[in-house]
Short mmCIF file of N, CA and C in Angstrom, two decimals:
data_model
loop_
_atom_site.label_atom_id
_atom_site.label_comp_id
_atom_site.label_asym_id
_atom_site.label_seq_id
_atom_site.Cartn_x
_atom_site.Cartn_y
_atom_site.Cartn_z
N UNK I 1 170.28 277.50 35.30
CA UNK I 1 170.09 278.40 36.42
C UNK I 1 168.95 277.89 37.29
N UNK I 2 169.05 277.81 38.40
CA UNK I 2 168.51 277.13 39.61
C UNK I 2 166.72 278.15 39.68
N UNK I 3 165.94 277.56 40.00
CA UNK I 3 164.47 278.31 39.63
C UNK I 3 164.68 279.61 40.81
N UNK I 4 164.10 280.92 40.66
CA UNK I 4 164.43 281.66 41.86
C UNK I 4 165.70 282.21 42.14
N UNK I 5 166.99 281.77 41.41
CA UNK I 5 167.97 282.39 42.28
C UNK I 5 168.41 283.18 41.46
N UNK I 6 169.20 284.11 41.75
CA UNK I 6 169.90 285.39 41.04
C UNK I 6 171.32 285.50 41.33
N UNK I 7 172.00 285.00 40.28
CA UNK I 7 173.31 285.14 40.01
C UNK I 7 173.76 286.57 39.36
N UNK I 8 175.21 286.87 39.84
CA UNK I 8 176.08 287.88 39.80
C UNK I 8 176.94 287.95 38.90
N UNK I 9 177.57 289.31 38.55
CA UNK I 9 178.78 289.46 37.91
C UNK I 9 179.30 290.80 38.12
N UNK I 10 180.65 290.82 38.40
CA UNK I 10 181.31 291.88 38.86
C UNK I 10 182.34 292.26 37.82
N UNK I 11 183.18 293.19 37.24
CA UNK I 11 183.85 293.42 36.89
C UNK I 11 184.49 294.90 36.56
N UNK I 12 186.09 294.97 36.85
CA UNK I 12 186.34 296.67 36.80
C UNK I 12 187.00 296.18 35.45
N UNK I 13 187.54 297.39 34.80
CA UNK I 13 187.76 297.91 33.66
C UNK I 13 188.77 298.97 33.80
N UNK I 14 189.65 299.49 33.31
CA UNK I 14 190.78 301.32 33.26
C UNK I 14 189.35 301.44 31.87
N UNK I 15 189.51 303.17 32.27
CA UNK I 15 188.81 303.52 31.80
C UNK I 15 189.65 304.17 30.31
N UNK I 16 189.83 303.15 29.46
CA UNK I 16 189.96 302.98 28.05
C UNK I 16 188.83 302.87 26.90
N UNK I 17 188.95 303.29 26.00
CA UNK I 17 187.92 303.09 24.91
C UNK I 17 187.84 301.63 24.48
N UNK I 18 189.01 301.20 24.47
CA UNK I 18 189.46 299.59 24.14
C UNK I 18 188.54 298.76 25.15
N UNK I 19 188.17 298.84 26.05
CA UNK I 19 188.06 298.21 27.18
C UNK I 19 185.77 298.26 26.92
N UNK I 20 185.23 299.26 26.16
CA UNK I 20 184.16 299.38 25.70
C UNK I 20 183.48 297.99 24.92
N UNK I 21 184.36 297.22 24.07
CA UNK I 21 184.46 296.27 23.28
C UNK I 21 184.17 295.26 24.57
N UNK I 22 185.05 295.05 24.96
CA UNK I 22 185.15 293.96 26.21
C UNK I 22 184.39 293.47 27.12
N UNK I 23 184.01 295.35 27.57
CA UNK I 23 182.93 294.89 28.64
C UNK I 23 181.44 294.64 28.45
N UNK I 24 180.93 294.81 27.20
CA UNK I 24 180.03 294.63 26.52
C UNK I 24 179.67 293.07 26.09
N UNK I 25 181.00 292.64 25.77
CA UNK I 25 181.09 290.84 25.38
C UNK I 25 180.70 290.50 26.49
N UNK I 26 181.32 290.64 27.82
CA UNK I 26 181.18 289.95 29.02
C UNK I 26 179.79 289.87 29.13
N UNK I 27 178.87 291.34 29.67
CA UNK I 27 177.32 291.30 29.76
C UNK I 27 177.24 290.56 28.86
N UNK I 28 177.15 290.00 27.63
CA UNK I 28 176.54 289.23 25.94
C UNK I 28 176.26 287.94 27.14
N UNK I 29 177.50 287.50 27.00
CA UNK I 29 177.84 286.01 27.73
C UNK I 29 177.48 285.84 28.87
N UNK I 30 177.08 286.99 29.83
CA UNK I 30 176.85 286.60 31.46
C UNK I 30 175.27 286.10 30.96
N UNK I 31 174.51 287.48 30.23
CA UNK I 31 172.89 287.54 30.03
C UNK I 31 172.40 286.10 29.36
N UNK I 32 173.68 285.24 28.98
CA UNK I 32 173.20 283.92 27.98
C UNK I 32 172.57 283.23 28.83
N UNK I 33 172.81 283.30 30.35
CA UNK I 33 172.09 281.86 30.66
C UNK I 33 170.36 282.34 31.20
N UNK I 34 170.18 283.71 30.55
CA UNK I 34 168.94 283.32 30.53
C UNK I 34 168.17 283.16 29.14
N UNK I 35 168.80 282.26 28.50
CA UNK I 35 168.61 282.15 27.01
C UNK I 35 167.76 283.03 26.20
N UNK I 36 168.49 284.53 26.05
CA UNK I 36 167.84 285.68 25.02
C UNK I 36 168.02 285.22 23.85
N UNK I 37 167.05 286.40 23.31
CA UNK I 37 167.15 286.78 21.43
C UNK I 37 168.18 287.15 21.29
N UNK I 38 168.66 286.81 19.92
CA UNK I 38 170.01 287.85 19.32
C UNK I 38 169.64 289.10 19.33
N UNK I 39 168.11 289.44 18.79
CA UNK I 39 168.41 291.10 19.19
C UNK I 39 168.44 291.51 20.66
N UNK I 40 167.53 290.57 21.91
CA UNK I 40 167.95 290.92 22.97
C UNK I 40 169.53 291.07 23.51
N UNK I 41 170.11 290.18 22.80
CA UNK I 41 171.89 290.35 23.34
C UNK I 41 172.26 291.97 22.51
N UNK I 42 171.81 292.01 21.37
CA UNK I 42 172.23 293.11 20.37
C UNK I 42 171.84 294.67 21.53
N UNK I 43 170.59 294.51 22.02
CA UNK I 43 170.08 295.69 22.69
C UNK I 43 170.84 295.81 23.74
N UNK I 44 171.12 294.78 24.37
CA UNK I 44 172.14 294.75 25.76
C UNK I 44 173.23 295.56 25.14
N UNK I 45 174.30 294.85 24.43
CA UNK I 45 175.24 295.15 23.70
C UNK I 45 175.65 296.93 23.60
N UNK I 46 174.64 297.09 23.09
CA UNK I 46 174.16 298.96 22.93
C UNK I 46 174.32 299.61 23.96
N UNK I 47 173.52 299.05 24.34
CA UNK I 47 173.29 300.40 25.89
C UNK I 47 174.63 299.67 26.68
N UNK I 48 175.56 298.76 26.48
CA UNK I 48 175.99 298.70 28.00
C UNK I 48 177.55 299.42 27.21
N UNK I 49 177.47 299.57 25.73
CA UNK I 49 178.55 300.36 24.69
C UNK I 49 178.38 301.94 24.73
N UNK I 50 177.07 302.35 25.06
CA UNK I 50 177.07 303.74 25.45
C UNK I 50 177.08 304.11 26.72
N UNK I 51 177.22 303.30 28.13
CA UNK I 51 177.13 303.51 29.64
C UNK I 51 178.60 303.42 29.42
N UNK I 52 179.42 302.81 28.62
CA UNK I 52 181.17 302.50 29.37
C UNK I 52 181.15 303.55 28.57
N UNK I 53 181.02 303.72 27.19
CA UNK I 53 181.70 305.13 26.57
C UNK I 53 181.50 306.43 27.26
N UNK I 54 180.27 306.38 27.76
CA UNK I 54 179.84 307.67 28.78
C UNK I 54 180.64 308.08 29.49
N UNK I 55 181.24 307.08 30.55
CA UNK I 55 182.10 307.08 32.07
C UNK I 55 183.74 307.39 31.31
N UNK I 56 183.73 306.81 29.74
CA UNK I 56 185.27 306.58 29.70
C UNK I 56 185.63 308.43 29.06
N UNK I 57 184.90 308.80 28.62
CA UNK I 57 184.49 310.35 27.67
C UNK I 57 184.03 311.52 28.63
N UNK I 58 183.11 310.96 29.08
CA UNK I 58 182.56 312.60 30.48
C UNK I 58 183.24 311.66 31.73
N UNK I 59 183.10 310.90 32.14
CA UNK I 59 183.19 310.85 33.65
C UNK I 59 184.65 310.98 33.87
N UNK I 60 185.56 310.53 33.31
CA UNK I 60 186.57 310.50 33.42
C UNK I 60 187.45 311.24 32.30
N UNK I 61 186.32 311.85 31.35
CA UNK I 61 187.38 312.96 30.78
C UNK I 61 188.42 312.62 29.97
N UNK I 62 188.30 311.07 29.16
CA UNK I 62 189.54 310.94 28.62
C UNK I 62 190.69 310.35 29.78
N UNK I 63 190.90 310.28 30.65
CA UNK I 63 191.77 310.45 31.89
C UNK I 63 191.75 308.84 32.20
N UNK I 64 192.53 308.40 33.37
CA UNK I 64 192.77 307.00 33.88
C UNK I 64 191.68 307.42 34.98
N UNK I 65 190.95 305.83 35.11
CA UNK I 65 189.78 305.86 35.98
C UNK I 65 189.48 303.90 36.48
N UNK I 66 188.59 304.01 37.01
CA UNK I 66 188.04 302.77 36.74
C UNK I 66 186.72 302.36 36.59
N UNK I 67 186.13 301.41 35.90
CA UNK I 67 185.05 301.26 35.41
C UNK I 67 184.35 300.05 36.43
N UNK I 68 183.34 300.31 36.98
CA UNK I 68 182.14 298.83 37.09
C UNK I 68 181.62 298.27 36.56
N UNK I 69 181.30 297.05 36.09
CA UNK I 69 180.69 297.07 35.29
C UNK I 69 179.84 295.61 36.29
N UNK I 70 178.78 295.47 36.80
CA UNK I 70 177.64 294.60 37.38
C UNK I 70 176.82 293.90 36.82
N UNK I 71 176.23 292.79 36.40
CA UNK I 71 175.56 292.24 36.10
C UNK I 71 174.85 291.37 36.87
N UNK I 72 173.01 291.40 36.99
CA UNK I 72 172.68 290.66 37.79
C UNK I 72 172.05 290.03 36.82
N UNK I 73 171.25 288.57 36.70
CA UNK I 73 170.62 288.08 36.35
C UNK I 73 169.33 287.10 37.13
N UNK I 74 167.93 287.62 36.74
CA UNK I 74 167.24 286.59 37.76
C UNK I 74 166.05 286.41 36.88
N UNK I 75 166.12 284.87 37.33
CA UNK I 75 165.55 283.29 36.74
C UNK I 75 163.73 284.01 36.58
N UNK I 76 163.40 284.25 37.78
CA UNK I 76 162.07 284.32 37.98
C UNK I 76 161.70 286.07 37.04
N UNK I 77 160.88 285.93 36.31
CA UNK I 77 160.76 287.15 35.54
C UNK I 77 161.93 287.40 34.31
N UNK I 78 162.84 286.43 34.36
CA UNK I 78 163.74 286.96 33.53
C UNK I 78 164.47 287.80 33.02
N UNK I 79 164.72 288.74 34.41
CA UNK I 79 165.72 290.10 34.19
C UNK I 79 166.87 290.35 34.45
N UNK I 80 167.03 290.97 33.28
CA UNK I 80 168.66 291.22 33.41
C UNK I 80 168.96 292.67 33.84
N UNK I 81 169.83 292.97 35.01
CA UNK I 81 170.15 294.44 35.40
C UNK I 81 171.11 294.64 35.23
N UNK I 82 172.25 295.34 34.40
CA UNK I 82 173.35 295.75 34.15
C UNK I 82 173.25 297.48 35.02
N UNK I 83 174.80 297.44 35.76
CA UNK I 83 175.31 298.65 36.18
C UNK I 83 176.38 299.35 35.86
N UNK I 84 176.31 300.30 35.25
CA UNK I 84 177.62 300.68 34.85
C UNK I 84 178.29 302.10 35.96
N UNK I 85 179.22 301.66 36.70
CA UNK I 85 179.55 303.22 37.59
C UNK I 85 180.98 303.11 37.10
N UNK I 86 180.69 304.75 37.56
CA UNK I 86 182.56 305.32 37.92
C UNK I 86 182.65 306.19 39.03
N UNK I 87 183.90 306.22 39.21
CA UNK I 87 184.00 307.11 40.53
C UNK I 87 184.73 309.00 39.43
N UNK I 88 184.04 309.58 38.40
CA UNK I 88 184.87 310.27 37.75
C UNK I 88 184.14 311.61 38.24
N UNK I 89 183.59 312.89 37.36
CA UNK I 89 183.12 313.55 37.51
C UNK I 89 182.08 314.44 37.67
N UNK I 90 181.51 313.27 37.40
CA UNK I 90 179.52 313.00 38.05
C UNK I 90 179.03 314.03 36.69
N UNK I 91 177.55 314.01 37.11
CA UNK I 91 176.61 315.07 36.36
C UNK I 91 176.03 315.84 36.88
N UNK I 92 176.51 317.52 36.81
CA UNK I 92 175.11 318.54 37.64
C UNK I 92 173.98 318.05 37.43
N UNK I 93 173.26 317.73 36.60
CA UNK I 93 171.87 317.76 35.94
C UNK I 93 171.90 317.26 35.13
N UNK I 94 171.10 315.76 36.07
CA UNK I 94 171.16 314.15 35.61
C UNK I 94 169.49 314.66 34.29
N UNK I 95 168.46 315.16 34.52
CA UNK I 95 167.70 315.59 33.96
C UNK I 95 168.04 316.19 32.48
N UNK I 96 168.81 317.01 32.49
CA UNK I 96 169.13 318.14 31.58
C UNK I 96 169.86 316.86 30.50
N UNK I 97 171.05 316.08 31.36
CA UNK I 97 171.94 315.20 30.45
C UNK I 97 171.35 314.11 29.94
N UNK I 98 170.27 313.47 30.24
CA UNK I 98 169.22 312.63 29.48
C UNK I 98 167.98 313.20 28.51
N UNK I 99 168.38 314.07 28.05
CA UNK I 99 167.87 314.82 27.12
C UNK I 99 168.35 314.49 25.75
N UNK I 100 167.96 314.14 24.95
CA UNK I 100 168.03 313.78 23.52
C UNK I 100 168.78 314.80 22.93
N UNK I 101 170.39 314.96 22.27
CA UNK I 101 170.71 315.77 21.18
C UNK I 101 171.64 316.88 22.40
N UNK I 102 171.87 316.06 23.97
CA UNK I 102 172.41 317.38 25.03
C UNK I 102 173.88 316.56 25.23
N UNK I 103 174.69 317.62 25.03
CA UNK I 103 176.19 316.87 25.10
C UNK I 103 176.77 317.78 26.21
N UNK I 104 177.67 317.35 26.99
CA UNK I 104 178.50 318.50 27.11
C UNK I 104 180.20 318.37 26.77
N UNK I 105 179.92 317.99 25.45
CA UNK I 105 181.51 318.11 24.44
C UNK I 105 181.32 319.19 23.92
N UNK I 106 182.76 320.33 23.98
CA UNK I 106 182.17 321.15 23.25
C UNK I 106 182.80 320.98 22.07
N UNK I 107 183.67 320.10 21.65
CA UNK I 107 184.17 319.79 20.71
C UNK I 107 182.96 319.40 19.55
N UNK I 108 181.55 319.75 19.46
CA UNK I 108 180.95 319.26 19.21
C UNK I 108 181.08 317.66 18.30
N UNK I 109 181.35 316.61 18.59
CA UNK I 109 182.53 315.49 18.19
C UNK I 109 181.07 314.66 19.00
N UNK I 110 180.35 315.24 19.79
CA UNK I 110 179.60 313.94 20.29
C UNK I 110 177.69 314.38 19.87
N UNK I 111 177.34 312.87 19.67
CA UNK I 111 175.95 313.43 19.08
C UNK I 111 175.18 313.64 20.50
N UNK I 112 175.45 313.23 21.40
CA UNK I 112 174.01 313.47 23.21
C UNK I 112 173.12 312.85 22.54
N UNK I 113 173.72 311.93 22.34
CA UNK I 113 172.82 310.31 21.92
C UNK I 113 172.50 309.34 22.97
N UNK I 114 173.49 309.02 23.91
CA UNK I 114 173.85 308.40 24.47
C UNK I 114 172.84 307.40 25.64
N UNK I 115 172.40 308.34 26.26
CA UNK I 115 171.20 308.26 27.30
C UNK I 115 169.91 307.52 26.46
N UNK I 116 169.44 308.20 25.27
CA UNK I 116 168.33 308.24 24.67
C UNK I 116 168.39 306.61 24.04
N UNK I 117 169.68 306.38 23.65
CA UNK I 117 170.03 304.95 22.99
C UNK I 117 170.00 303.66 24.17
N UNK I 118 170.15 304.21 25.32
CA UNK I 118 170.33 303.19 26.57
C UNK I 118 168.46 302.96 26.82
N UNK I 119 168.10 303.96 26.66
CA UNK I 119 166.48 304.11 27.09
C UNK I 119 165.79 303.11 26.24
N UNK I 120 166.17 303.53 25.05
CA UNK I 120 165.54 302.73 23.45
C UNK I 120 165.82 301.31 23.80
N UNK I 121 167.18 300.70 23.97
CA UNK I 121 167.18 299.53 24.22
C UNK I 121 166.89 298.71 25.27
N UNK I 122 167.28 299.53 26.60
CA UNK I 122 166.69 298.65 27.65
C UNK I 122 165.28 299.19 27.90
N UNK I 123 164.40 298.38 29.16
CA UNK I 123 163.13 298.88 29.73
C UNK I 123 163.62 300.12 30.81
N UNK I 124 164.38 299.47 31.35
CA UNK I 124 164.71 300.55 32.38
C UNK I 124 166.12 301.73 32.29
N UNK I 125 165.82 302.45 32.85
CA UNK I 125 167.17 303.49 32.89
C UNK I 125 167.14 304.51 33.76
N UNK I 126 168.17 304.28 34.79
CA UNK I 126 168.19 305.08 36.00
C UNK I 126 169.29 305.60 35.93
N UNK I 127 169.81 306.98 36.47
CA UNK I 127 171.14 307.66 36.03
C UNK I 127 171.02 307.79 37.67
N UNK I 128 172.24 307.95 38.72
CA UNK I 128 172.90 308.70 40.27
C UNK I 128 173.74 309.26 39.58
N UNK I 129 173.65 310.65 39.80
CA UNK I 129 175.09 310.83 40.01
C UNK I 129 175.05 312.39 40.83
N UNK I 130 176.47 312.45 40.81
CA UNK I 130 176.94 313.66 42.03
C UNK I 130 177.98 314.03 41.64
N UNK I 131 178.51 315.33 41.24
CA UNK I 131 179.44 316.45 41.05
C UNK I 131 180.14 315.72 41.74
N UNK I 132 181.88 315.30 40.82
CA UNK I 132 183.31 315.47 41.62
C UNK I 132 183.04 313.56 42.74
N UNK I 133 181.95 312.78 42.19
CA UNK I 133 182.16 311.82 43.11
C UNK I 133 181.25 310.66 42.08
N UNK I 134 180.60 311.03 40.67
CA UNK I 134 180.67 310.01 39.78
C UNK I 134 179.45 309.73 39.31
N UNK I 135 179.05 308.67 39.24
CA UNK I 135 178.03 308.29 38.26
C UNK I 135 177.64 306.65 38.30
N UNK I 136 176.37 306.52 38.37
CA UNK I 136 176.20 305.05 38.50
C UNK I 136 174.58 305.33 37.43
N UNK I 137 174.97 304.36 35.84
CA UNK I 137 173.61 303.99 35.12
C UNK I 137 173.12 302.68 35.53
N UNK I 138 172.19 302.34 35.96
CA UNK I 138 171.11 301.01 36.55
C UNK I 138 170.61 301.34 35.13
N UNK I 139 170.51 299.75 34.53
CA UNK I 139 169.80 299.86 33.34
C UNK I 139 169.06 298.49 33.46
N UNK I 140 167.68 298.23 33.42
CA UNK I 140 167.19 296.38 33.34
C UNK I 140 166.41 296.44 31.93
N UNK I 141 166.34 295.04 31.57
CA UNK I 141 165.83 294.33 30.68
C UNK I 141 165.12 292.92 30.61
N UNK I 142 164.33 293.07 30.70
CA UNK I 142 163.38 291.53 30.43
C UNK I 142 163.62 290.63 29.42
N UNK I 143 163.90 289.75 29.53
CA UNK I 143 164.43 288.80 28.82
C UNK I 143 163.38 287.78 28.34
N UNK I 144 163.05 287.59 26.86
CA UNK I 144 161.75 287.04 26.54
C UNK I 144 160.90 287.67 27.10
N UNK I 145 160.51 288.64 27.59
CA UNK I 145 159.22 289.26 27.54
C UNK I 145 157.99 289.59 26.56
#
């Protein structure tokens, strides 16, 4: 990777559980060329397995959707920014839903883990979202830091 520059990665997804596996490998392999730790790929791995399960479970409800999935990578500082959006059913209260142990399954079937596990692994974690128009997690990570 060229000193200074910041390379891209784009990719959609149907919003399948199957498709969780996948898009997770991709980030593994995009984040390689800034030569991480195995547990740095492992932490990526995590959080970018609970941002697609998020969108594929609340945002889209189980339902056909489509997934983003972004990857930036840059040389200088060594960070990696993964984005995960959907266009599904957003969050009233982005606050309330990054709360440790807060679901809104009422199937109680989900632990409201989710957020708290993205936080743990990456440095950063930013939630948008908006009722009826979706959800975008910005998540970065320093690489060798």
């Amino acid at each position: 990777m060229e000193k200074g520059k910041i390379e891209t990665m784009r990719l959609e997804i149907e919003s399948l559980s199957k498709n969780e596996e996948f898009a997770r490998v991709v980030v593994a392999v995009f984040m390689s060329r800034l030569d991480p730790t195995l547990e740095e790929i492992d932490d990526v791995k995590t959080a970018v397995s609970e941002a697609v399960t998020n969108a594929v479970i609340h945002g889209y409800e189980n339902g056909n959707g489509i997934i983003a999935v972004e990857a930036e990578a840059q040389e200088d500082g060594r960070i990696l920014t993964v984005r995960i959006a959907d266009r599904g059913t957003g969050i009233k209260d982005v606050k309330k839903a990054m709360e440790p142990m807060y679901t809104s399954d009422p199937s109680g079937e989900r632990s409201g883990m989710g957020f708290s596990f993205m936080e743990a692994f990456m440095d950063e974690v930013e939630v948008e979202s908006e009722p009826g128009k979706g959800t975008v997690v910005t998540m970065k990570k320093r690489i060798g830091g």
